[in-house]
Coordinates of C-alpha atoms and ligand atoms in Angstrom, one line a residue:
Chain A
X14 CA 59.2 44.8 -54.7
X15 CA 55.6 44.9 -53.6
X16 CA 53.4 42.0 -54.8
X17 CA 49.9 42.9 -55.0
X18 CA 47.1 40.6 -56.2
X19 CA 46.5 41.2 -59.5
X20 CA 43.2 40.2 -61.3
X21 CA 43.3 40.6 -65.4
X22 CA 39.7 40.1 -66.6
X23 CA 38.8 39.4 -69.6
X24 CA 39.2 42.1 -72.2
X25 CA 43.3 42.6 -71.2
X26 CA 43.8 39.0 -72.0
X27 CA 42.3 39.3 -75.5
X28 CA 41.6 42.4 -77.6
X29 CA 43.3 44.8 -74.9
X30 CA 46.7 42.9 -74.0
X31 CA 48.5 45.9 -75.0
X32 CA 46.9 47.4 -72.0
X33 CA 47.8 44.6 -69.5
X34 CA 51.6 43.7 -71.7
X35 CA 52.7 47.6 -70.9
X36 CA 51.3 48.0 -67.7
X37 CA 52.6 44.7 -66.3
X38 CA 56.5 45.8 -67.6
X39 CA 55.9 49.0 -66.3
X40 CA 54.8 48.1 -62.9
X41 CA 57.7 45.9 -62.5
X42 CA 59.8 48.4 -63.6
X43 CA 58.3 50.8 -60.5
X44 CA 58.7 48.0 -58.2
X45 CA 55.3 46.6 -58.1
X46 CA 54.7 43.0 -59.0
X47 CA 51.3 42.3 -60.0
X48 CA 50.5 38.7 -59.0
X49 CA 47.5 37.6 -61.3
X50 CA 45.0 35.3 -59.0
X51 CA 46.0 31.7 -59.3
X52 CA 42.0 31.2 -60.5
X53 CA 39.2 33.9 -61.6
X54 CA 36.4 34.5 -63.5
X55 CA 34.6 37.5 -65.6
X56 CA 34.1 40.6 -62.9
X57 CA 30.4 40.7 -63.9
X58 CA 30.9 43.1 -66.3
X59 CA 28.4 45.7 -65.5
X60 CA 26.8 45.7 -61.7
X61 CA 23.6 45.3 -61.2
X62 CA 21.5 47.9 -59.8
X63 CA 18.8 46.4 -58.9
X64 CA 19.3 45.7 -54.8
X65 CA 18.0 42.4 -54.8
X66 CA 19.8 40.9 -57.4
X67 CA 22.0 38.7 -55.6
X68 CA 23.0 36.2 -58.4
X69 CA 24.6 39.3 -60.2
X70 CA 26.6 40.0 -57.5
X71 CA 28.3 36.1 -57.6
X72 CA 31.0 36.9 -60.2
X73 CA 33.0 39.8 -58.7
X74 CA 32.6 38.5 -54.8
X75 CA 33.5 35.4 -56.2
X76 CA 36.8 37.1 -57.6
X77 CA 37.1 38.6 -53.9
X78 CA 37.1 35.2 -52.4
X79 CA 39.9 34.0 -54.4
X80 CA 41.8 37.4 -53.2
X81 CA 41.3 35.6 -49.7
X82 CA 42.9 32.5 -50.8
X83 CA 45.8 33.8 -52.1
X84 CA 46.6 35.1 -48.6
X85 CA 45.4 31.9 -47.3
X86 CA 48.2 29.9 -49.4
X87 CA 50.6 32.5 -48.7
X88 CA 50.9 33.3 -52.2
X89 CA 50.7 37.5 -50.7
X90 CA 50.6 38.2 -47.0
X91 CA 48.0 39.9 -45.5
X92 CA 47.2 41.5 -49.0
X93 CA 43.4 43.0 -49.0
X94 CA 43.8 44.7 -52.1
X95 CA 43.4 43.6 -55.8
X96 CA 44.4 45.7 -58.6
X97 CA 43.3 45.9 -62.1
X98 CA 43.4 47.6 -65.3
X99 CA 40.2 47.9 -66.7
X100 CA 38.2 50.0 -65.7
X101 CA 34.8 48.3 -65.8
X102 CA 36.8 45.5 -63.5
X103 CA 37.9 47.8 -61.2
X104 CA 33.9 49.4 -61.1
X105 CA 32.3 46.1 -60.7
X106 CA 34.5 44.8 -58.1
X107 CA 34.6 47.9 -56.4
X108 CA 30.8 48.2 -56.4
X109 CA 30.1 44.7 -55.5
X110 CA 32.8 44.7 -52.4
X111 CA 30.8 47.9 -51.3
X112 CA 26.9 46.0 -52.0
X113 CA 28.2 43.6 -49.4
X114 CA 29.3 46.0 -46.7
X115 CA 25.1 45.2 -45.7
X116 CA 25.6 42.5 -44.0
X117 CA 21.9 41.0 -44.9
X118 CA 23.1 40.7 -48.5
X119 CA 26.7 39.2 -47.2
X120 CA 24.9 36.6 -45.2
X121 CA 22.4 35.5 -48.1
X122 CA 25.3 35.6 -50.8
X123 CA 27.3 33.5 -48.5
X124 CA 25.1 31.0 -48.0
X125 CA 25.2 30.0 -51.7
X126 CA 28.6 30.0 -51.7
X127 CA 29.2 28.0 -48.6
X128 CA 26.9 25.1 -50.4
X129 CA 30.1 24.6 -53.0
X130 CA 32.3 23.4 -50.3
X131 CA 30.7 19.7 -50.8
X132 CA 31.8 19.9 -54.5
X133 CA 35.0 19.5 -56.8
X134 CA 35.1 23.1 -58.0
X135 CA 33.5 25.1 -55.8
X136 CA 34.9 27.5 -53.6
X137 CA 35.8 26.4 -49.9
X138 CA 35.1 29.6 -48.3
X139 CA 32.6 32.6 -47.9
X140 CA 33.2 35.9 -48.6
X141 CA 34.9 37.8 -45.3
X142 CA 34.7 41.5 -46.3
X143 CA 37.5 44.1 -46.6
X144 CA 39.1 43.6 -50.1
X145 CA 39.9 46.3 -51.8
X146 CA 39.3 46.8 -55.4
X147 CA 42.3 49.1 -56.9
X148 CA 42.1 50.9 -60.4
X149 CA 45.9 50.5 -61.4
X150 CA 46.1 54.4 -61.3
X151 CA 45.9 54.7 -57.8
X152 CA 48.8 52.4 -57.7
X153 CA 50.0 55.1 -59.9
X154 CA 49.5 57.8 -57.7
X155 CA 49.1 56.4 -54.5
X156 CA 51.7 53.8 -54.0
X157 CA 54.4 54.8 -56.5
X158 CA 54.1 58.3 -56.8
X159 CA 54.3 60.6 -59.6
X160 CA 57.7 61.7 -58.3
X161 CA 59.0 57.7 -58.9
X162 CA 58.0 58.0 -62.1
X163 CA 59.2 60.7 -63.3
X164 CA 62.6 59.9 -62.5
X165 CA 61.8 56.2 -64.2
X166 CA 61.4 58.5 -67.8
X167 CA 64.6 57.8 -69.9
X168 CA 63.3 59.2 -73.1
X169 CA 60.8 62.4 -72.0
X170 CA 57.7 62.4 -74.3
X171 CA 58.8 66.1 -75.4
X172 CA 56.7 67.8 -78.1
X173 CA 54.2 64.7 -77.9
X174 CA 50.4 66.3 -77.7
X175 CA 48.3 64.1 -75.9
X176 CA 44.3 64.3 -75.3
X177 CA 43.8 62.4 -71.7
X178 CA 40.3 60.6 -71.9
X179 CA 39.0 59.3 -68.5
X180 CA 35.4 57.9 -69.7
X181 CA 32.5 57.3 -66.7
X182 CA 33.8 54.0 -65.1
X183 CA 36.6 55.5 -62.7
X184 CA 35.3 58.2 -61.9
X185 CA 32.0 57.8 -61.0
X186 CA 30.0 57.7 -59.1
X187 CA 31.3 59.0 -56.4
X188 CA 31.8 56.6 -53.8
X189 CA 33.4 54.6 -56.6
X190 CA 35.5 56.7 -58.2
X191 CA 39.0 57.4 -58.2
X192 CA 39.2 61.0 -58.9
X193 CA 37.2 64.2 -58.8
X194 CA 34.2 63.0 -61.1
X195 CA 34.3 66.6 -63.0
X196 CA 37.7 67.6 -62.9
X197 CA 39.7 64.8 -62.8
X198 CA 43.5 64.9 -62.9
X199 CA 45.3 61.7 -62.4
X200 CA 46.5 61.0 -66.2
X201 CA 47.0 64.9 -66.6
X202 CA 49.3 64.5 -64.1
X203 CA 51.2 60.8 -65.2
X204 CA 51.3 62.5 -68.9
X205 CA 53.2 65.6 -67.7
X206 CA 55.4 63.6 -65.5
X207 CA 56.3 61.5 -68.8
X208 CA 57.3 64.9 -70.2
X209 CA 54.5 64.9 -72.8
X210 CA 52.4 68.6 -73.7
X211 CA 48.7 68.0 -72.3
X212 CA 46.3 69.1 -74.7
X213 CA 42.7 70.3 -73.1
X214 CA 40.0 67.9 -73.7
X215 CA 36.6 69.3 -72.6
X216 CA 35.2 66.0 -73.6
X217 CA 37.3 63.7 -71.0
X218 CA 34.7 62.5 -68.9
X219 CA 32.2 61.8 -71.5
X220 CA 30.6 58.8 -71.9
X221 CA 31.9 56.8 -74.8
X222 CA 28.7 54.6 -75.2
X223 CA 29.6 51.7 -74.2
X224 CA 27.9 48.4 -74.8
X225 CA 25.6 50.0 -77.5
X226 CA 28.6 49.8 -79.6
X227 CA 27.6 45.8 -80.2
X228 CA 23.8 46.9 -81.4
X229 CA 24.0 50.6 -81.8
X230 CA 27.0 51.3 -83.6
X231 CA 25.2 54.8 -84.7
X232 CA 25.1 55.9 -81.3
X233 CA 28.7 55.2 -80.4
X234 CA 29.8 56.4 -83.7
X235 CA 28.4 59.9 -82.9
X236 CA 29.8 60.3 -79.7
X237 CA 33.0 58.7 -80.9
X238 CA 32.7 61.7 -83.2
X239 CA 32.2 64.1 -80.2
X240 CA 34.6 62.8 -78.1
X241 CA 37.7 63.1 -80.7
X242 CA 36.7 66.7 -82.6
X243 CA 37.4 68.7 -79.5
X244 CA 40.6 67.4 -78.6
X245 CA 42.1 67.2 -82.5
X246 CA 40.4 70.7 -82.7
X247 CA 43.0 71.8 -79.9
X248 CA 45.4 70.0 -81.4
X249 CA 45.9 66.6 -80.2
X250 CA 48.1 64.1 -81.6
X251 CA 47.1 60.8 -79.8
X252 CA 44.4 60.4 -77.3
X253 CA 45.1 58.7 -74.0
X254 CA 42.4 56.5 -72.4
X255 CA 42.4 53.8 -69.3
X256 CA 39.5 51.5 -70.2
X257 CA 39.4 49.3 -72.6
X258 CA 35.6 49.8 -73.7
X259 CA 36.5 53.3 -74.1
X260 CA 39.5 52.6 -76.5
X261 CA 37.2 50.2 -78.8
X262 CA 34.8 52.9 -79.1
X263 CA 37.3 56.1 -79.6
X264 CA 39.5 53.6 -82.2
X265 CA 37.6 51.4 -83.7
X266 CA 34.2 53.0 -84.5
X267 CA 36.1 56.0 -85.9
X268 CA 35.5 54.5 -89.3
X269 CA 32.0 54.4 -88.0
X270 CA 32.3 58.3 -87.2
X271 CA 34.2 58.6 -90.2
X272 CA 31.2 57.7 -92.5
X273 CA 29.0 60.1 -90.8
X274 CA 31.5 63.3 -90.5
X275 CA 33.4 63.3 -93.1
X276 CA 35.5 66.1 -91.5
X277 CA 37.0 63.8 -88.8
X278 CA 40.6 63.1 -89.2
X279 CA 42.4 60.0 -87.9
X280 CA 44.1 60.2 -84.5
X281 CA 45.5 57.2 -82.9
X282 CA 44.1 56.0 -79.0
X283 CA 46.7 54.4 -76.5
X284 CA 46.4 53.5 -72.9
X285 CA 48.5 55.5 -70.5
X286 CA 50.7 52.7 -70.2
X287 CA 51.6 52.2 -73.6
X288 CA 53.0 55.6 -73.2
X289 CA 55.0 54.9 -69.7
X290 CA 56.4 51.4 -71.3
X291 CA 57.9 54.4 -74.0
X292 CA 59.0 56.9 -71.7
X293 CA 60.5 54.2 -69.6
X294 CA 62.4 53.2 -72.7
X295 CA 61.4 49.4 -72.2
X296 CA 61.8 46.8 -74.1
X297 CA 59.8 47.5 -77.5
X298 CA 57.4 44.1 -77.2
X299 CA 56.3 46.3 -73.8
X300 CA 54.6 48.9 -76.2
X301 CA 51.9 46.9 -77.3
X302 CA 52.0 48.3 -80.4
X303 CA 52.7 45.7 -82.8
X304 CA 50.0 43.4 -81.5
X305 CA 47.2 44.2 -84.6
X306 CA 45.3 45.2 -81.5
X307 CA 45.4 49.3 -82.8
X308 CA 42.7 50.3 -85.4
X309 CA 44.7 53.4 -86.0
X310 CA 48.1 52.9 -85.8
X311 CA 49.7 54.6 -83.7
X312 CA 53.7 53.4 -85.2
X313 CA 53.9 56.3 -88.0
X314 CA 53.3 59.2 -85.0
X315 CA 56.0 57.6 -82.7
X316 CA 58.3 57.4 -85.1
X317 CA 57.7 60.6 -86.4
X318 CA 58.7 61.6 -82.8
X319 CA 61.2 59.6 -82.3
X320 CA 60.0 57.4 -79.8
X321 CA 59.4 54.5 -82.0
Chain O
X26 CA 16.2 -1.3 -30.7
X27 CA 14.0 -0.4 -33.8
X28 CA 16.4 1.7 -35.9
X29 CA 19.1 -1.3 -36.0
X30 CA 16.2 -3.2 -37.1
X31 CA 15.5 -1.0 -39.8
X32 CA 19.1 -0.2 -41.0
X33 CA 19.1 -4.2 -41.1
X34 CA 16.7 -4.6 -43.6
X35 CA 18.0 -1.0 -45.6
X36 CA 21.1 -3.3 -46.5
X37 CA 18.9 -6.1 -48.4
X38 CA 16.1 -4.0 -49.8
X39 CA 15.9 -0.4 -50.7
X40 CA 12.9 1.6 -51.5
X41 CA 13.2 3.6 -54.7
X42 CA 10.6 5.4 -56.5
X43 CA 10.9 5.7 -60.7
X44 CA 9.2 8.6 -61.7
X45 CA 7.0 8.8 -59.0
X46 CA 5.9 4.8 -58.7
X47 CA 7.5 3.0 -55.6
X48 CA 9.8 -0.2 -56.3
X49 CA 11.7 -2.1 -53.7
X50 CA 15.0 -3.7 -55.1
X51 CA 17.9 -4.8 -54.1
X52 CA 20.6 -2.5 -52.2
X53 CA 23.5 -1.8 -54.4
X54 CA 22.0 -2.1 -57.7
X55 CA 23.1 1.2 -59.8
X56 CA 20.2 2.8 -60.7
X57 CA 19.9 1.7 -64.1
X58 CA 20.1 -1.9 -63.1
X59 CA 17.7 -1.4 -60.3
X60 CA 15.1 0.1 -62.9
X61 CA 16.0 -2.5 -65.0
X62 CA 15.2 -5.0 -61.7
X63 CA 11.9 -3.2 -61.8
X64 CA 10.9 -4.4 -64.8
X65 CA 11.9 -1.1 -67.1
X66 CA 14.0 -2.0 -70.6
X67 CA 15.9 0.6 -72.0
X68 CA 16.1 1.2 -75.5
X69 CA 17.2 5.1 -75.2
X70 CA 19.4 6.4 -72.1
X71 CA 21.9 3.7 -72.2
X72 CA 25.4 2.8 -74.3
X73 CA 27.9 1.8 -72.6
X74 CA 27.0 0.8 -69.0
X75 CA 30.4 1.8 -67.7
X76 CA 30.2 6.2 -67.4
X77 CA 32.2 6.7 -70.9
X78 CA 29.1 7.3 -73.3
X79 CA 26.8 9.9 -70.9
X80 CA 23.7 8.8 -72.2
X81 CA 22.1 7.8 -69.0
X82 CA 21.9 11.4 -67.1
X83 CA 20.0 11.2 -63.7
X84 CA 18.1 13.2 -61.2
X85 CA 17.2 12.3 -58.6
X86 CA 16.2 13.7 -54.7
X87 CA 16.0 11.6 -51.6
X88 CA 13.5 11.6 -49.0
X89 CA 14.2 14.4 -46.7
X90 CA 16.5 16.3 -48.6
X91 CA 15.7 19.2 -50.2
X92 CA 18.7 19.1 -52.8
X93 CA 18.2 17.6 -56.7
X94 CA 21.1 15.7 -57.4
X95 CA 22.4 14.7 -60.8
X96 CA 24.0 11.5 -61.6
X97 CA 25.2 8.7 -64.2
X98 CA 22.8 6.2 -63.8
X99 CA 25.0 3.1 -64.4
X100 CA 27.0 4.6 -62.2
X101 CA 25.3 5.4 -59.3
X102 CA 23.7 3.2 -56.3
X103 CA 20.7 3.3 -55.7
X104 CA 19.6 4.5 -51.7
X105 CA 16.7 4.4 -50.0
X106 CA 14.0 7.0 -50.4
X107 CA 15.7 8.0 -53.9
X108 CA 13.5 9.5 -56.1
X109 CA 14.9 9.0 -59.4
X110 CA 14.0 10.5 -63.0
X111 CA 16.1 10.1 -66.0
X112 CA 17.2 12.6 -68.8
X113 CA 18.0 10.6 -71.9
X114 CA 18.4 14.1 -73.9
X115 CA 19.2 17.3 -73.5
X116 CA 17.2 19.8 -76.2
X117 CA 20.0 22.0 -76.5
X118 CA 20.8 24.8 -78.9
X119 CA 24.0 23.3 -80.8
X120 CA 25.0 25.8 -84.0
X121 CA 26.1 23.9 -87.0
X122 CA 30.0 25.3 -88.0
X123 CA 32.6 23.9 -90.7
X124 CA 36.0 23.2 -88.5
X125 CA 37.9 23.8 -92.0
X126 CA 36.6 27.3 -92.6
X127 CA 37.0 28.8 -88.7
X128 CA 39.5 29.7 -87.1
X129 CA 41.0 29.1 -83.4
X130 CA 40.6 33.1 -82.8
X131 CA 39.2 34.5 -79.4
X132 CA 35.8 35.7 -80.6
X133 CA 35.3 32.2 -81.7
X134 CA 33.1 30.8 -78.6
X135 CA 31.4 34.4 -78.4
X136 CA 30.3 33.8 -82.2
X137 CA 29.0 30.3 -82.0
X138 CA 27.8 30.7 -78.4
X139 CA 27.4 34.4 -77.7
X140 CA 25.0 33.0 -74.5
X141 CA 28.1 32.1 -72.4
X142 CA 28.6 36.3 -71.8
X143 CA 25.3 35.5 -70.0
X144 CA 27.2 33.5 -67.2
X145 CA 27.1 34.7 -63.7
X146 CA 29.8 32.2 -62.4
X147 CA 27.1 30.9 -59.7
X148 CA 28.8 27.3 -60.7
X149 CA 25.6 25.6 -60.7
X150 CA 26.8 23.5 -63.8
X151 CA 30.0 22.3 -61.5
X152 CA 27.7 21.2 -59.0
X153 CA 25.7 19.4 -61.6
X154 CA 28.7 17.5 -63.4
X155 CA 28.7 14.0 -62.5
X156 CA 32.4 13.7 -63.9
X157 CA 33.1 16.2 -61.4
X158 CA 34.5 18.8 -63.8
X159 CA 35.2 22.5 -63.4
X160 CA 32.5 23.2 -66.0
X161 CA 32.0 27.4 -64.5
X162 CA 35.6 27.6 -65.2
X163 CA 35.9 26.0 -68.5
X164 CA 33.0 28.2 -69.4
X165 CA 35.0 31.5 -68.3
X166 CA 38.0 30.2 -69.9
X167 CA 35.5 30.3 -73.3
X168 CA 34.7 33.9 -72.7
X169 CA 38.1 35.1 -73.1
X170 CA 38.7 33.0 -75.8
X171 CA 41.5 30.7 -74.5
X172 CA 40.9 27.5 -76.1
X173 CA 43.8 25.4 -74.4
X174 CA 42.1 25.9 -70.9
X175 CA 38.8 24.9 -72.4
X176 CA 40.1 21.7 -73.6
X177 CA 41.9 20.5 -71.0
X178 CA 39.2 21.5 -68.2
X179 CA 36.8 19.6 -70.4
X180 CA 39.3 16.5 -71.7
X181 CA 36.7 14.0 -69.5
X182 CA 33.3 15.6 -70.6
X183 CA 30.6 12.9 -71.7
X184 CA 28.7 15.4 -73.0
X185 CA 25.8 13.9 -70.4
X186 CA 23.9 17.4 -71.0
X187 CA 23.3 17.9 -67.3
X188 CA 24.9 21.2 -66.8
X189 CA 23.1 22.5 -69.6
X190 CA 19.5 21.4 -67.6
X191 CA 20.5 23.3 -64.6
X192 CA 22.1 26.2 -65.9
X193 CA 20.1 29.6 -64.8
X194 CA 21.1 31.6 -67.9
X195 CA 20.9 29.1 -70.6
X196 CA 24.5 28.0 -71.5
X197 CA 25.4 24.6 -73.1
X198 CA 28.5 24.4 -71.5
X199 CA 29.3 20.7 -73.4
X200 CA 28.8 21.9 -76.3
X201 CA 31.2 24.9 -75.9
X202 CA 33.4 22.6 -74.4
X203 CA 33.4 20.1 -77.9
X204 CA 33.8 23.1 -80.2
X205 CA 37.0 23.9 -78.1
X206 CA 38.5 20.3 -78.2
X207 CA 37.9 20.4 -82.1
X208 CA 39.7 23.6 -82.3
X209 CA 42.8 22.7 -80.2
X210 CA 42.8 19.1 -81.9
X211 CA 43.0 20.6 -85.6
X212 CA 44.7 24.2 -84.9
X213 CA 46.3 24.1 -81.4
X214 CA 47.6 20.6 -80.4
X215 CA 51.0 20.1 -82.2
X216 CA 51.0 17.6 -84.8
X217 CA 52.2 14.2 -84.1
X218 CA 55.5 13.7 -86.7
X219 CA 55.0 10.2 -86.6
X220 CA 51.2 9.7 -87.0
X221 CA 52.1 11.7 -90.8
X222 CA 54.9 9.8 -91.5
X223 CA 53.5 6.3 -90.7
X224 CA 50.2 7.4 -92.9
X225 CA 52.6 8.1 -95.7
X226 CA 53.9 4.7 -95.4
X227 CA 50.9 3.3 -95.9
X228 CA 49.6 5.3 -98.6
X229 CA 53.1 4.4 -100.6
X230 CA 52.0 0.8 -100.1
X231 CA 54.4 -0.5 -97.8
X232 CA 52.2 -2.8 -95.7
X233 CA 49.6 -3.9 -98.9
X234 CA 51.8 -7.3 -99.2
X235 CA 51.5 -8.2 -95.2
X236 CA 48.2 -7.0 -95.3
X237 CA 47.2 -9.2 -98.3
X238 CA 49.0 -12.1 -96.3
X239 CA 46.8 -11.8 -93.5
X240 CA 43.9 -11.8 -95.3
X241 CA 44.8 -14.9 -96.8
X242 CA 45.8 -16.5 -93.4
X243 CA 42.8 -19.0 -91.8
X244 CA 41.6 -18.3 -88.4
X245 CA 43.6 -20.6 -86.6
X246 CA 46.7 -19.7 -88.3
X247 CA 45.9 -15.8 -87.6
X248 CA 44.7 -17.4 -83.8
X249 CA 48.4 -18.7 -83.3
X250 CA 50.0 -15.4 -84.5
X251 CA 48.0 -13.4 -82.1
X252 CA 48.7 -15.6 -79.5
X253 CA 52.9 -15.5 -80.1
X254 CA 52.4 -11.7 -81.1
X255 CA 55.3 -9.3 -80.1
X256 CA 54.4 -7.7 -76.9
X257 CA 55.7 -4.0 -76.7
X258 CA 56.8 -3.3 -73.6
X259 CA 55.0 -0.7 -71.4
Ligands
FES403 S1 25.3 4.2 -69.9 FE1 27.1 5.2 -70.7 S2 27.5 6.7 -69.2 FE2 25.9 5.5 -68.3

C-alpha cells in the first residue's frame, strides 16, 4: 500500500461524494490509500491572477502547510505530494505551490503565517516549498499504471459508449496541466483499459462555463448544449467527466439546455471513477449512484448493460 | 537603578487610556472594573461580569506595539500603556429563518450566509476570538455544509461579535456558528429518551399534587426541606 496525503475539498464532500466514494474504493483497491489531511480548508477555489494578491493565495498554501505536518507527525513519511479529485483543487493548489516558487512572495506570505504561531488555531509553521499538487489521474497513470488496472477489471465495460470530457482545469495551462492541453488522452486511455468503446468527442476540452452557472444559467445552458450534441451525435451513451463543476454543468443544467433546444436528448454524466468502482466489480455503495447526487440517472443504462 | 524603580511603581498604578483620555488605576483591575475605577458606569457592554454573556468585547493596543488586540473586558487586566476602546455591538447582517420550516441540508449556511464562500482562510477571526476558538475552521466546516463540526467548534461561542469586526471579507462567523447549533440541536443531536418521557409525566399530571403541596408549604418549612434535600450523588 502506498499512503499518500489526500486532501478532499469541498465539493466531493457534498454534492460530488460519488466522486470521492468511488474513487476512494478504487484507489484502495489499486493499492493506494489516500490519507485525507487530519485538518484543511477550501483550496481557494479559483487562483487569483492578479500577482500581488497575496491574501488569495492563503487558502491553498495554507492546505500545503498542513501536507507538512502530516509528515511532521509521521502520519506519511517524507510524503511531498497531495492528491485530489477535483479538478479546480488540484488547479488551485497546483498554481498556488508554483506562485510561491518566487521566493519574494514565499517570504511575505510567510510572514503572515508565522504571526499565528502565538494563537490557539493558527498554524505553527511557514510554508517550506516542494509539495506537490496531484490530479488523481496521474496517480492513475503515473503510479498505478494503466496496465494495473486493467487486470483489476472483473466485469469489462464491453459495448458501453462513453463520451470522455476533460473541461479547462487539468489541462491547462500548460505548466499546470496534466495532459496535452489539445489532445489529451488520459481518460481515453483508463476507458479503454475498462473495456469500454470510446466514442469521439470533439467538444472534450471545452469550457463548460463554470461559475456563471450560479448567475448565468443561459450561458452554461448553451454550452451545456454544445458540449453534449456532438458526442450523442456520434453516439454516446454516458459522458465521462473528472471535475465536479464540469458534471453540474453537463447534468444538471441539461434541463436548462433542454428548454432552449428542444432537440437535446438525455444522456447521463459519471466521473471516471464511478465507472472503475463498476469495472472493478466493487461493492455497489462504491458506485455512487444511489446517492440522489445524478440529475440524469445513470441506473436504467447500467442495467440495461448489465453492469448495474 | 531607574527601571526597578519604575517596574516598582507599574505594580501599584497602571497608566491606561479610555478612548484616548489617560487614567491611572490600580494594577490588576480587569478592564471593565478599571473603567469603572475611572469614574465610567456602564449601562450597555456589560451582563454578566464573569466571560459567559460576551457583551463587553474589547480592543485595545499597548504602547509600543503595533498589534490591536481583542479581549473580554471583565476578563482582562488591565497593563500599562493599554489603550482600550470597547465594542458593545456588533452591526452585523443576521438573516431572519424559521428553524421549523429549514432543513439541516448542506446548502443551508451557503443560503442564509452565502458571504462565508468569500473566506480566504487568512484566520484573522481566530486570532480575534477571545474564547480562543477555531472560528476559520468552524467557518470552512460551514462551507461544506457539515453542521456537526460547526457546532462543536463553536459549543463555547459568546457571540462577543469580534470576529465579525475584523474579518477582511465580511463574514459573521457567530452568527453562522448559532444557525448551526440550532440545526444540530433540533435535527442532528439525538433526542434525549428521558427528557420526552419525563415531560409526558408531567403533562399526565403526575407531579400536580406535590407541586400543589409545595406551594402551600411556608418558607421555613420549604427552608428545612431544602436543607435535608436528597443529594444525588456525582
Ligand atoms: S460582561 Fe459578560 S462576558 Fe464580559
Amino acid at each position: 500500500m502506498i499512503r499518500l496525503p489526500y486532501y478532499p475539498g469541498c465539493a466531493v464532500q457534498t454534492t460530488a461524494r460519488n466522486y470521492a466514494i468511488s474513487g476512494i474504493a478504487v484507489a484502495e483497491k489499486l493499492g493506494v490509500e489516500l490519507v485525507e489531511l487530519p485538518k484543511w480548508n477550501c483550496c481557494g477555489v479559483f487562483p487569483s491572477l492578479a500577482t500581488d494578491d497575496l491574501m488569495r493565495h492563503l487558502a491553498p498554501i495554507r492546505n500545503l502547510i498542513h501536507v507538512q505536518e502530516m509528515n511532521d507527525s509521521g502520519v506519511v513519511q517524507n510524503e511531498n505530494r497531495v492528491v485530489t479529485f477535483c479538478s479546480m483543487c488540484f488547479h488551485t493548489l497546483k498554481e498556488a505551490s508554483l506562485f510561491v516558487k518566487d521566493e519574494e512572495k514565499l517570504g511575505k506570505i510567510n510572514t503572515f503565517f508565522e504571526r499565528e504561531k502565538e494563537f490557539v488555531g493558527g498554524v505553527k509553521q511557514g510554508y517550506k516549498g516542494g509539495i506537490k499538487a496531484l490530479d488523481f489521474l496521474e496517480v492513475l497513470r503515473d503510479i498505478i499504471g494503466y496496465e494495473k488496472i486493467a487486470k483489476e477489471v472483473k466485469k469489462p465495460l464491453k459495448g458501453l459508449k462513453v463520451a470522455p470530457y476533460y473541461g479547462c482545469l487539468v489541462i491547462r495551462p500548460r505548466e499546470i496541466g496534466i495532459d496535452d492541453p489539445e489532445n489529451p488522452t488520459i481518460l481515453e486511455n483508463i476507458l479503454e483499459a475498462l473495456g469500454a468503446e470510446i466514442i469521439n468527442n470533439p467538444n472534450r476540452t471545452q469550457c463548460c462555463g463554470s461559475y456563471h452557472t450560479i448567475d448565468r444559467k443561459d450561458i452554461v445552458a448553451k454550452l451545456t448544449y454544445d458540449n453534449l450534441i456532438y458526442p450523442i451525435r456520434n453516439g454516446a451513451e454516458v459522458v465521462v467527466t473528472c471535475c465536479p463543476l464540469c458534471t453540474f454543468n453537463l447534468d444538471f443544467r441539461q434541463k436548462e439546455a433542454r428548454e432552449l433546444h428542444r432537440d437535446l436528448k438525455e444522456i447521463p454524466v459519471m466521473y471516471y471513477t464511478q465507472l472503475m468502482a463498476i469495472a472493478f466489480e466493487l461493492d455497489k455503495q462504491f458506485y455512487g449512484v444511489d446517492l440522489e447526487l445524478h440529475h440524469v440517472d445513470p441506473r436504467p443504462l447500467l442495467k440495461a448493460k448489465n453492469l448495474y | 537603578m531607574e527601571i526597578k524603580q519604575k517596574k516598582e511603581k507599574k505594580e501599584e498604578i497602571v497608566r491606561i487610556y479610555i478612548m484616548g483620555r489617560e487614567y491611572k488605576v490600580p494594577a490588576g483591575l480587569t478592564i471593565m472594573k478599571a473603567m469603572e475605577y475611572a469614574g465610567y458606569r456602564f449601562i450597555r457592554g456589560c451582563g454578566c461580569r464573569g466571560g459567559f454573556c460576551g457583551g463587553c468585547a474589547t480592543v485595545y493596543r499597548v504602547k509600543g506595539d503595533y498589534k490591536l488586540r481583542m479581549a473580554l473586558a471583565c476578563q482582562k487586566t488591565v497593563e500599562d500603556g493599554m489603550y482600550t476602546s470597547q465594542i458593545p455591538f456588533t452591526p452585523a447582517e443576521k438573516p431572519i429563518y424559521n428553524l421549523e420550516e429549514l432543513s439541516p441540508s448542506v446548502n443551508v449556511f451557503l443560503e442564509y450566509y452565502p458571504e462565508i464562500a468569500k473566506c480566504v482562510s487568512c484566520n484573522t477571526c481566530t486570532k480575534a476570538c477571545p474564547q480562543d476558538l477555531e472560528v476559520m475552521d468552524y467557518v470552512q466546516a460551514a462551507i461544506r455544509g457539515d453542521i456537526q463540526e460547526v457546532a462543536e467548534l463553536s459549543f463555547d461561542c459568546i457571540m462577543c461579535g469580534l470576529c465579525a469586526m475584523r474579518c477582511p471579507t465580511e463574514i459573521v462567523p457567530y452568527n453562522v456558528a448559532l444557525l448551526a447549533r440550532r440545526l444540530y440541536g433540533k435535527y442532528v443531536m439525538p433526542k434525549a429518551k428521558h427528557v420526552e418521557e419525563r415531560i409526558k409525566e408531567i403533562e399526565s399530571g403526575k407531579f400536580d399534587e406535590e407541586i400543589r403541596r409545595l406551594k402551600e408549604t411556608s418558607m421555613n418549612n420549604l427552608k428545612e426541606m431544602y436543607e435535608k434535600r436528597e443529594i444525588e450523588p456525582e
